XYZ file of C-alpha atoms in Angstrom:
683
model
C -4.458 3.209 -9.028
C -8.073 4.397 -9.111
C -9.194 7.657 -7.476
C -12.885 7.516 -8.361
C -15.512 7.495 -5.612
C -17.522 4.305 -5.230
C -21.295 4.697 -5.060
C -23.035 3.124 -2.080
C -26.680 3.019 -1.053
C -25.547 3.456 2.563
C -23.571 6.653 1.940
C -25.272 9.970 2.703
C -24.295 12.998 0.623
C -24.171 16.092 2.804
C -24.863 19.472 1.221
C -25.407 21.500 4.394
C -22.894 21.826 7.214
C -22.590 23.692 10.529
C -20.270 26.259 8.893
C -20.648 27.796 5.426
C -17.488 27.225 3.407
C -15.466 28.675 0.594
C -12.793 27.159 -1.632
C -9.491 28.864 -2.438
C -8.057 27.536 -5.715
C -4.436 27.796 -6.817
C -2.972 29.065 -3.566
C 0.814 29.378 -3.681
C 2.834 28.458 -0.579
C 6.362 29.956 -0.789
C 9.407 27.908 0.199
C 12.590 29.413 1.603
C 14.557 28.531 -1.554
C 12.161 30.520 -3.782
C 10.128 27.548 -4.970
C 6.340 27.460 -4.635
C 3.997 24.616 -3.720
C 0.480 24.560 -5.121
C -2.434 24.210 -2.713
C -6.215 24.152 -2.631
C -7.879 25.234 0.607
C -11.419 24.726 1.851
C -12.360 26.679 4.982
C -15.303 28.285 6.771
C -16.321 31.617 5.263
C -15.908 33.345 8.611
C -12.567 31.733 9.481
C -10.675 35.034 9.492
C -13.058 36.354 12.152
C -13.235 32.981 13.934
C -9.953 31.136 13.264
C -9.974 27.363 12.949
C -7.495 24.481 13.211
C -6.079 23.119 9.960
C -5.955 19.672 8.390
C -3.197 19.023 5.852
C -3.077 16.366 3.137
C 0.337 16.407 1.446
C 0.758 14.068 -1.540
C 2.116 14.038 -5.117
C -1.002 12.915 -6.993
C -2.186 16.199 -8.589
C -4.989 17.995 -6.787
C -6.431 19.679 -9.898
C -7.163 16.504 -11.832
C -6.084 13.070 -10.607
C -7.354 13.363 -6.993
C -9.908 16.133 -7.570
C -12.836 13.711 -7.363
C -11.770 12.104 -4.093
C -10.702 15.465 -2.622
C -14.169 16.896 -3.254
C -15.948 14.496 -0.885
C -13.530 14.857 2.015
C -11.988 18.312 2.340
C -15.246 20.331 2.070
C -16.696 17.998 4.711
C -13.959 18.878 7.186
C -14.234 22.567 6.336
C -17.978 22.500 6.912
C -17.327 21.243 10.433
C -14.980 24.064 11.348
C -11.557 23.285 9.887
C -9.287 24.688 7.209
C -8.696 21.632 5.022
C -5.602 22.020 2.886
C -4.518 19.863 -0.029
C -0.896 20.435 -1.154
C 0.941 18.889 -4.113
C 4.482 18.104 -2.972
C 7.453 19.595 -4.802
C 7.704 18.346 -8.386
C 4.078 17.203 -8.668
C 1.022 18.857 -10.142
C 1.449 22.615 -10.420
C 4.115 22.779 -7.716
C 7.600 23.823 -8.793
C 10.469 21.423 -9.320
C 11.040 17.759 -10.108
C 10.131 14.803 -7.914
C 13.225 12.621 -8.096
C 12.330 9.992 -5.465
C 9.856 9.170 -2.720
C 10.068 10.419 0.888
C 13.151 12.598 0.454
C 14.358 14.844 3.256
C 13.455 17.763 0.978
C 9.852 16.556 1.042
C 9.840 16.583 4.849
C 11.586 19.950 5.025
C 8.999 21.445 2.691
C 6.214 20.054 4.887
C 7.690 21.811 7.907
C 7.640 25.080 5.952
C 4.019 24.438 4.988
C 3.217 24.036 8.686
C 5.023 27.324 9.390
C 2.977 29.018 6.662
C -0.322 27.674 7.983
C 0.435 29.056 11.426
C 0.841 32.580 9.997
C -2.511 32.681 8.205
C -5.260 34.874 9.678
C -7.760 31.988 9.532
C -5.514 29.617 11.515
C -5.479 28.883 15.249
C -1.985 27.430 14.791
C -3.029 23.845 15.534
C -2.637 21.395 12.642
C -3.402 17.740 11.967
C -2.204 15.713 9.001
C -4.149 13.013 7.175
C -3.240 10.778 4.287
C -3.626 7.382 2.680
C -0.620 5.494 1.315
C 1.967 8.164 0.375
C 0.055 10.675 2.487
C 0.054 8.218 5.393
C 3.800 7.720 5.033
C 4.469 11.460 4.927
C 2.227 12.079 7.943
C 4.266 9.633 10.034
C 7.562 11.015 8.779
C 6.595 14.633 9.412
C 5.274 13.694 12.854
C 8.751 12.383 13.667
C 10.174 15.834 12.860
C 8.233 17.236 15.851
C 6.933 20.526 14.455
C 5.194 22.307 17.376
C 2.075 23.093 15.319
C 1.441 19.438 14.409
C -0.748 18.077 17.197
C -1.905 14.747 15.727
C -2.137 12.680 12.529
C -4.448 10.154 10.916
C -2.404 7.709 8.847
C -4.126 5.216 6.567
C -2.640 2.301 4.614
C 0.943 3.243 5.447
C 4.078 1.815 7.017
C 6.688 2.589 9.610
C 9.344 0.448 7.846
C 10.201 1.325 4.251
C 12.347 -1.758 3.680
C 10.473 -4.590 5.349
C 6.908 -3.488 4.717
C 6.475 -1.605 1.458
C 6.273 -2.325 -2.273
C 10.012 -2.859 -2.759
C 11.123 -5.798 -0.597
C 9.368 -8.321 1.617
C 11.247 -10.616 3.961
C 14.454 -9.593 2.188
C 13.127 -10.790 -1.175
C 12.679 -8.381 -4.076
C 8.940 -7.871 -4.472
C 8.739 -8.468 -8.201
C 4.975 -7.997 -8.299
C 5.297 -4.348 -7.245
C 8.922 -3.147 -7.358
C 8.831 -2.326 -11.069
C 5.088 -1.645 -11.220
C 5.225 1.064 -8.579
C 8.405 2.545 -10.021
C 6.839 2.589 -13.485
C 3.744 4.239 -12.002
C 5.669 7.129 -10.469
C 7.945 7.305 -13.526
C 4.866 8.180 -15.577
C 2.994 10.165 -12.913
C 5.918 12.445 -12.083
C 6.488 13.418 -15.708
C 3.032 14.927 -16.271
C 2.908 18.656 -17.049
C 1.665 21.584 -15.046
C -1.589 23.288 -16.056
C -1.024 26.278 -18.401
C -4.121 28.018 -17.013
C -2.504 28.003 -13.569
C 1.214 28.579 -14.181
C 1.139 30.268 -17.606
C 3.587 29.719 -20.463
C 6.284 28.388 -18.148
C 4.438 25.045 -18.157
C 6.251 23.854 -21.300
C 9.786 24.524 -20.019
C 8.878 22.869 -16.739
C 7.405 19.870 -18.587
C 10.501 19.386 -20.740
C 12.610 19.629 -17.583
C 10.480 16.982 -15.871
C 10.634 14.703 -18.903
C 14.394 14.922 -19.130
C 15.192 14.680 -15.435
C 12.461 12.535 -13.865
C 14.403 9.352 -13.059
C 13.119 5.773 -13.105
C 13.160 5.242 -9.333
C 13.530 1.493 -9.766
C 17.228 2.002 -10.451
C 17.812 3.482 -7.009
C 15.551 0.973 -5.279
C 17.286 -2.059 -6.806
C 20.690 -0.632 -5.877
C 19.695 -0.982 -2.222
C 18.881 -4.672 -1.820
C 19.764 -4.619 1.877
C 18.186 -2.644 4.685
C 20.721 0.171 4.571
C 20.597 3.874 5.345
C 18.564 4.566 2.221
C 15.595 2.620 3.661
C 16.183 3.652 7.258
C 15.546 7.250 6.224
C 11.816 7.820 6.536
C 11.277 4.616 8.550
C 10.022 5.832 11.905
C 10.586 2.362 13.376
C 14.236 3.397 13.652
C 13.197 5.429 16.699
C 9.523 5.387 17.590
C 10.188 7.863 20.384
C 10.556 10.578 17.730
C 6.759 10.532 17.388
C 5.354 12.251 20.455
C 1.809 13.046 19.275
C -1.311 10.839 19.115
C -1.623 8.752 15.954
C -4.805 7.214 14.544
C -3.611 4.294 12.385
C -6.123 2.779 9.929
C -5.991 -0.094 7.460
C -7.929 -3.095 6.148
C -7.371 -6.834 5.817
C -7.191 -6.569 2.029
C -4.675 -3.718 2.189
C -0.959 -4.331 1.710
C -0.097 -2.255 4.809
C -2.051 -3.794 7.686
C 1.000 -5.021 9.619
C 2.139 -1.524 10.536
C -0.979 -0.828 12.601
C 0.074 -3.425 15.170
C 3.651 -2.128 15.426
C 2.479 1.477 15.738
C 0.068 0.671 18.549
C 2.757 -1.245 20.389
C 5.342 1.528 20.146
C 3.673 4.941 19.843
C 2.210 7.201 22.566
C -0.577 5.677 24.640
C -3.189 8.033 23.172
C -2.747 6.400 19.747
C -5.528 4.229 18.362
C -5.931 1.658 15.587
C -8.767 0.636 13.290
C -8.727 -2.334 10.907
C -11.722 -3.197 8.746
C -12.250 -5.658 5.899
C -11.161 -3.063 3.362
C -8.754 -2.771 0.458
C -6.297 0.130 -0.019
C -8.859 2.917 0.374
C -10.552 5.301 2.790
C -13.118 3.387 4.900
C -16.098 5.559 3.940
C -15.819 4.432 0.295
C -13.815 1.210 0.581
C -14.684 -2.303 -0.487
C -15.616 -4.808 0.670
C -18.474 -3.735 2.903
C -19.090 -2.805 5.600
C -17.862 0.699 4.854
C -18.229 3.005 7.854
C -18.766 6.661 8.669
C -15.054 7.291 8.743
C -15.252 11.048 8.192
C -17.351 11.275 11.355
C -14.680 9.248 13.184
C -11.986 11.532 11.803
C -13.919 14.567 13.040
C -14.122 13.055 16.529
C -10.334 12.611 16.416
C -9.718 16.146 15.158
C -12.115 17.654 17.724
C -10.323 15.811 20.532
C -6.784 16.813 19.615
C -7.182 20.069 17.651
C -10.116 21.705 19.466
C -9.742 20.197 22.937
C -13.278 18.769 22.946
C -13.758 15.577 24.922
C -15.289 13.262 22.323
C -14.949 10.114 24.420
C -12.264 8.532 22.271
C -9.861 8.148 25.173
C -12.285 5.734 26.834
C -12.515 3.587 23.697
C -10.417 0.507 22.765
C -6.816 0.828 21.677
C -7.592 -1.360 18.655
C -10.943 -1.911 16.976
C -10.791 -4.636 14.343
C -13.126 -6.625 12.135
C -12.932 -10.393 12.563
C -13.872 -11.749 9.163
C -16.174 -14.730 8.866
C -14.841 -17.644 6.850
C -15.662 -17.304 3.141
C -15.060 -19.474 0.104
C -12.335 -18.043 -2.165
C -13.297 -15.278 -4.599
C -11.121 -12.843 -6.530
C -13.473 -10.040 -5.448
C -15.857 -9.635 -2.512
C -18.535 -6.978 -2.278
C -19.005 -7.785 1.410
C -17.097 -9.639 4.137
C -19.424 -10.632 6.988
C -17.923 -10.630 10.451
C -17.946 -8.691 13.718
C -16.127 -5.821 15.392
C -13.953 -6.656 18.396
C -12.251 -4.482 21.002
C -8.753 -4.751 22.455
C -7.725 -2.196 25.084
C -4.010 -2.773 24.615
C -1.640 -4.169 22.038
C -0.231 -6.732 22.545
C -3.632 -7.802 23.841
C -4.351 -9.970 26.841
C -7.203 -11.391 24.758
C -4.716 -13.032 22.358
C -2.562 -16.028 23.193
C -0.332 -18.227 21.088
C -0.997 -21.842 20.233
C 1.306 -24.074 18.181
C 0.791 -26.753 15.562
C 3.700 -28.952 14.490
C 4.439 -29.785 10.827
C 5.025 -33.486 10.209
C 4.137 -36.058 7.570
C 1.846 -33.720 5.659
C -0.114 -32.824 8.793
C -0.458 -29.933 11.223
C -0.556 -31.643 14.584
C -1.377 -30.346 18.030
C 1.272 -31.538 20.453
C 2.768 -34.413 18.435
C 6.299 -33.648 17.293
C 7.327 -36.367 14.857
C 10.846 -36.782 13.476
C 11.810 -37.085 9.815
C 12.160 -34.689 6.924
C 10.288 -33.352 3.911
C 11.809 -32.288 0.588
C 10.459 -29.036 -0.873
C 11.383 -28.656 -4.575
C 11.190 -25.573 -6.807
C 8.211 -25.022 -9.076
C 8.845 -21.639 -10.685
C 5.226 -20.806 -11.541
C 4.073 -21.302 -7.944
C 2.341 -18.073 -6.853
C 0.391 -17.007 -9.937
C -2.894 -17.394 -8.027
C -1.817 -15.183 -5.108
C -3.739 -12.084 -6.218
C -2.091 -8.672 -6.103
C 0.169 -7.545 -3.259
C -1.881 -4.445 -2.419
C -5.511 -4.606 -3.602
C -7.252 -1.336 -4.421
C -10.661 -3.007 -4.606
C -10.587 -3.673 -8.338
C -12.120 -6.826 -9.838
C -9.647 -9.715 -9.822
C -7.358 -8.373 -7.083
C -7.724 -11.222 -4.613
C -6.272 -14.754 -4.414
C -7.936 -17.610 -6.270
C -8.751 -21.009 -4.783
C -5.437 -22.199 -3.357
C -6.022 -25.730 -4.627
C -4.600 -24.286 -7.856
C -1.315 -23.668 -5.977
C -1.138 -26.618 -3.615
C 0.175 -29.079 -6.184
C 3.175 -26.779 -6.689
C 4.185 -26.736 -3.017
C 4.387 -29.010 0.022
C 1.218 -28.809 2.100
C 0.575 -29.636 5.757
C -3.092 -29.942 6.777
C -4.703 -29.981 10.202
C -7.515 -32.226 11.334
C -10.987 -30.631 11.148
C -11.385 -28.074 13.928
C -13.530 -29.254 16.797
C -14.768 -25.752 17.607
C -14.808 -22.315 16.025
C -11.594 -20.309 16.496
C -10.831 -16.620 15.996
C -7.365 -15.369 15.062
C -6.056 -11.815 15.479
C -2.442 -10.856 14.883
C 0.552 -12.480 13.212
C 0.946 -16.208 12.578
C 4.597 -17.240 12.780
C 6.271 -20.221 11.146
C 9.342 -21.559 12.920
C 11.293 -24.119 10.909
C 14.505 -26.069 10.848
C 15.664 -26.545 7.284
C 18.575 -26.827 4.880
C 19.132 -25.771 1.276
C 21.095 -27.242 -1.615
C 22.007 -23.716 -2.796
C 23.778 -20.715 -1.260
C 20.823 -18.443 -2.031
C 17.243 -19.479 -1.412
C 13.888 -18.236 -0.133
C 11.005 -19.834 1.696
C 7.417 -18.789 0.998
C 4.640 -19.739 3.409
C 0.911 -19.732 2.630
C -1.740 -20.146 5.333
C -5.191 -21.148 4.097
C -8.647 -21.934 5.429
C -9.841 -25.220 3.906
C -13.611 -25.680 3.782
C -15.249 -29.096 4.292
C -16.145 -28.980 0.575
C -12.439 -28.685 -0.350
C -12.069 -25.026 -1.326
C -8.955 -23.342 0.072
C -8.991 -19.605 0.911
C -5.667 -17.823 1.438
C -5.804 -15.957 4.769
C -2.141 -14.993 5.279
C 1.315 -15.423 3.792
C 4.945 -14.609 4.409
C 8.303 -14.993 2.743
C 11.949 -14.912 3.842
C 15.137 -14.579 1.857
C 17.088 -17.216 3.774
C 20.351 -15.297 3.397
C 18.601 -12.651 5.539
C 17.765 -15.145 8.281
C 19.814 -13.210 10.854
C 19.738 -9.677 9.443
C 18.258 -7.702 6.559
C 21.265 -5.406 6.781
C 24.008 -8.043 6.801
C 22.953 -11.085 4.739
C 24.980 -14.310 4.836
C 25.168 -17.099 2.261
C 23.732 -20.495 3.091
C 26.051 -23.467 3.453
C 24.426 -26.180 1.324
C 23.271 -29.055 3.493
C 23.723 -27.211 6.780
C 20.704 -26.994 9.073
C 19.330 -23.569 10.014
C 16.537 -22.476 12.314
C 14.446 -19.665 10.855
C 11.348 -17.735 11.863
C 8.920 -16.173 9.366
C 6.255 -13.759 10.527
C 3.215 -13.976 8.250
C 0.930 -11.045 7.521
C -1.479 -10.122 10.295
C -5.030 -11.390 10.033
C -8.386 -11.137 11.776
C -10.129 -14.332 10.831
C -12.773 -16.731 12.058
C -12.184 -20.447 11.428
C -15.415 -22.453 11.844
C -15.657 -25.876 13.391
C -15.184 -28.516 10.703
C -12.729 -26.416 8.678
C -9.026 -27.235 8.384
C -5.870 -25.147 8.298
C -3.342 -25.601 5.494
C 0.292 -24.505 5.571
C 1.992 -24.619 2.170
C 5.776 -24.234 1.770
C 7.801 -23.491 -1.343
C 11.186 -21.994 -2.331
C 9.379 -19.969 -5.036
C 6.515 -17.469 -5.076
C 6.347 -15.803 -8.480
C 5.452 -13.092 -9.273
C 5.468 -11.864 -5.677
C 9.129 -12.729 -4.968
C 11.967 -12.569 -7.504
C 13.290 -16.131 -8.000
C 16.582 -17.355 -6.595
C 19.336 -17.610 -9.271
C 19.170 -21.416 -9.394
C 16.409 -23.961 -8.771
C 16.381 -24.698 -5.043
C 15.531 -27.820 -3.112
C 14.878 -27.339 0.595
C 14.703 -29.953 3.302
C 12.357 -29.362 6.216
C 13.287 -31.182 9.395
C 10.313 -32.258 11.476
C 10.579 -31.901 15.214
C 10.164 -29.464 18.072
C 11.721 -26.570 16.091
C 9.290 -26.808 13.150
C 5.889 -25.473 14.084
C 3.274 -22.844 13.308
C 2.299 -20.389 16.044
C -1.218 -18.966 15.779
C -2.596 -15.833 17.529
C -5.830 -17.180 19.005
C -8.192 -14.535 20.334
C -10.634 -15.151 23.161
C -13.852 -13.092 22.830
C -14.179 -10.255 25.364
C -17.298 -8.762 26.916
C -16.480 -5.349 25.399
C -16.710 -6.775 21.871
C -20.500 -6.480 21.869
C -20.419 -2.739 22.508
C -17.651 -1.703 20.092
C -17.754 -0.757 16.451
C -21.030 1.163 16.580
C -20.048 3.273 13.590
C -22.418 5.588 11.804
C -23.213 5.045 8.145
C -20.811 6.723 5.697
C -21.391 10.333 4.808
C -19.399 12.670 2.578
C -19.640 16.003 0.843
C -20.996 16.165 -2.698
C -18.695 14.685 -5.326
C -17.795 17.071 -8.135
C -19.383 16.571 -11.542
C -17.660 14.846 -14.430
C -18.348 13.610 -17.945
C -17.183 10.085 -18.747
C -15.239 9.903 -22.020
C -14.153 6.279 -21.603
C -15.341 3.734 -19.061
C -12.815 1.757 -17.050
C -12.008 -1.925 -17.562
C -9.937 -4.564 -15.741
C -8.700 -7.921 -17.053
C -6.269 -10.481 -15.566
C -5.368 -13.359 -17.861
C -3.005 -16.241 -17.121
C -1.750 -18.367 -20.020
C 0.457 -21.455 -20.124
C 2.344 -22.475 -23.272
C 2.499 -26.253 -22.947
C 5.257 -26.597 -25.536
C 7.731 -24.145 -23.967
C 6.370 -24.554 -20.419
C 6.194 -20.774 -20.136
C 3.640 -18.958 -17.998
C 2.387 -15.399 -18.539
C 0.086 -13.225 -16.438
C -1.253 -10.123 -18.183
C -2.852 -7.619 -15.819
C -4.572 -4.761 -17.678
C -6.322 -1.819 -16.026
C -7.993 0.888 -18.078
C -8.876 3.438 -15.462
C -11.025 5.380 -17.897
C -11.034 8.982 -19.056
C -13.155 11.868 -17.801
C -13.677 15.649 -17.998
C -14.061 17.511 -14.702
C -16.816 20.125 -14.583
C -14.926 22.312 -12.112
C -12.009 23.185 -14.396
C -12.566 21.451 -17.727
C -9.516 19.213 -17.321
C -9.649 15.919 -19.199
C -7.523 13.058 -17.900
C -7.224 9.308 -18.258
C -4.862 6.394 -17.738
C -4.185 2.829 -18.857
C -1.733 0.331 -17.362
C -0.647 -3.147 -18.459
C 1.696 -5.356 -16.418
C 3.050 -8.661 -17.721
C 4.795 -11.300 -15.597
C 6.419 -14.239 -17.399
C 8.519 -17.225 -16.361
C 9.389 -20.708 -17.588
C 8.545 -23.587 -15.293
C 12.119 -24.889 -15.112
C 14.158 -21.683 -15.420
C 14.283 -19.032 -12.671
C 16.457 -16.796 -14.882
C 13.597 -16.494 -17.387
C 11.665 -14.244 -14.976
C 10.581 -11.013 -16.668
C 8.338 -8.107 -15.705
C 7.034 -5.536 -18.195
C 5.005 -2.470 -17.171
C 3.363 -0.087 -19.634
C 1.524 3.169 -18.958
C -0.413 5.660 -21.032
C -1.507 8.901 -19.338
C -3.445 11.746 -20.942
C -4.221 15.193 -19.626
C -5.495 18.277 -21.401
C -8.177 20.882 -21.893
C -9.794 21.882 -25.175
C -6.959 22.433 -27.701
C -4.229 21.726 -25.141
C -3.741 17.952 -25.035
C -0.778 15.947 -23.760
C 0.025 12.247 -23.585
C 2.739 10.141 -21.966
C 3.661 6.573 -22.869
C 6.147 4.572 -20.820
C 7.603 1.081 -21.043
C 9.577 -0.509 -18.189
C 11.251 -3.921 -18.074
C 13.133 -5.923 -15.462
C 15.067 -9.157 -16.023
C 18.054 -10.860 -14.423
C 20.782 -13.416 -14.878
C 22.666 -15.174 -12.096
C 24.733 -12.098 -11.237
C 22.836 -8.946 -12.271
C 19.467 -7.258 -12.669
C 18.778 -5.490 -15.977
C 16.459 -2.480 -16.104
C 15.089 -0.662 -19.140
C 12.784 2.361 -18.977
C 11.505 4.321 -21.961
C 9.404 7.489 -21.968
C 7.694 9.123 -24.932
C 5.722 12.383 -24.684
C 3.226 13.905 -27.099
C 1.666 17.332 -27.418
C -1.449 17.327 -29.605
C -0.379 13.897 -30.927
C 3.036 15.238 -31.991
C 5.998 13.467 -30.386
C 8.080 16.029 -28.516
C 10.266 13.782 -26.341
C 11.726 10.267 -26.319
C 14.351 8.811 -24.008
C 15.527 5.382 -22.841
C 17.294 4.610 -19.569
C 19.243 1.350 -19.164
C 20.853 0.058 -15.990
C 22.727 -3.066 -14.906
C 22.846 -3.676 -11.137
C 24.619 -6.600 -9.400
C 22.488 -9.004 -7.399
C 23.254 -8.739 -3.689
C 22.173 -11.958 -1.969
C 18.808 -11.768 -3.796
């Protein structure tokens, strides 16, 4: 996870604003139980004489060091335009009191409500508040919105989800998301155990640090316990009752992000004033995101804030419900600096501009209208999926899928005839299939690719379903070997142009490692060709309003804070195949560098290595290892954390190991290992 700010020739650095500002460091917000949350506040200098609305970002990623660079370009910008912009570390993170024992707890929401109460009592506050956040901050904004605090008038949620089970880093389609389940847990395992800053909290930092080290749990244990969509995941999932959110929501994501699907559900279910924006971007704010075009997102955010927090008519209510970037077809690359395309406008979602068209799967072909009979056998190839790219790209080199010809020989592929005319897709493709399995537990992975006339195959969407979850994620049912079932798999949303002469490919497999944890035994599926086995595509017809939408300004931000680079970052992704043992190993290494911040002298850095291994004929050989090294210090005060996390399974259980070692000035002061065995539950 990288929180640096990408340089761009198109980005303007603003140093003068309509309102002069000041920064309040190390502000303590008291909680009713005696705990304190640490905040930084940027606001106009004259805000006590001329009160302003507030904007709250509420996340656990350490405002004084880890997000200080990104915070510096955004919060002063809002303050300079007449807002109090407030950055709070949630309980148990950064300099805030306590221990962060899991994500999205009720305690986290309750604390946020108290923060909103506190803001309303400040002399610089008008009492109107908006929340903004990316990823965790986007999640928390939605969840707090559902609590209906009277001061919270609107939110901007980026790269987030309304469904913690079906659409996050833990499970996808009822399968355990092995690419991210342990990685994300290992990330927060290390992040949450970092110490407070002695210059801020005093000598109590050491007792607090030892408490965090001892009692920060490996969250993966709790997440793997809940393999079904039970009450644990329903908590914090606003899709349980969208009517709880009664304020306007601006939902933002990008086609390379792992959280694009939620934008469509939110627009369909939230108040009519809500809007959506989807660009070509990875998991990042659109003013600094890759690939280009980045946009003047902070200006768009200000228009939103002015509309809902200041009552200024900025014209947004006359603009499209959804503005999205239809990407031009591109040959496959593991990193793009730019994705050409065009902005399109839809005034409602579902949109009258989008209609479904179906292609039937038969005899290796995608056919329009012809529904042949017969069947196809789909065998297991355990290493299928290594060229999928990462689940949620952050814009790092190597994040994206490789040429899918490297995967197609490990799956069963159905290919359309060359398109006679250019087509644009917007929304969710859906595969409907009639099939049977030779095992009680099985999954089906679906890849949708754009095949160029020269043969290259670019992955444009994918989906997966644990077939025991075919009727319910809450109440799975075993498969009866040989029995026919009709299933439906919704693939990830896309906004994609398909040029005339290109072909569509649908690839099917009962494996998708390392995205989905393998079934306990090798699986052979049978696909039955006929009227029930077809791909539905969301074809969009261009609209006259498309030409006038998406007229965004160039990006502009406040000045980024100064830093000295101690160690440059580096990213490598290496896949190896041992021909003798038929074992495959992907090593994904990210050195996110080390730096010293000029504002407070804090020095911090991180390194992460994730290893995914499997043998080609043995699903029980699947193994994930995640390693972290985090450093933070100042002058003579230096700390370091090292963690190692591992996940394996046999036919009946998952096995989890997590180890943490802490150092102060290179002296080991803590070491602990957690081990857990958890039964498999239809996974």
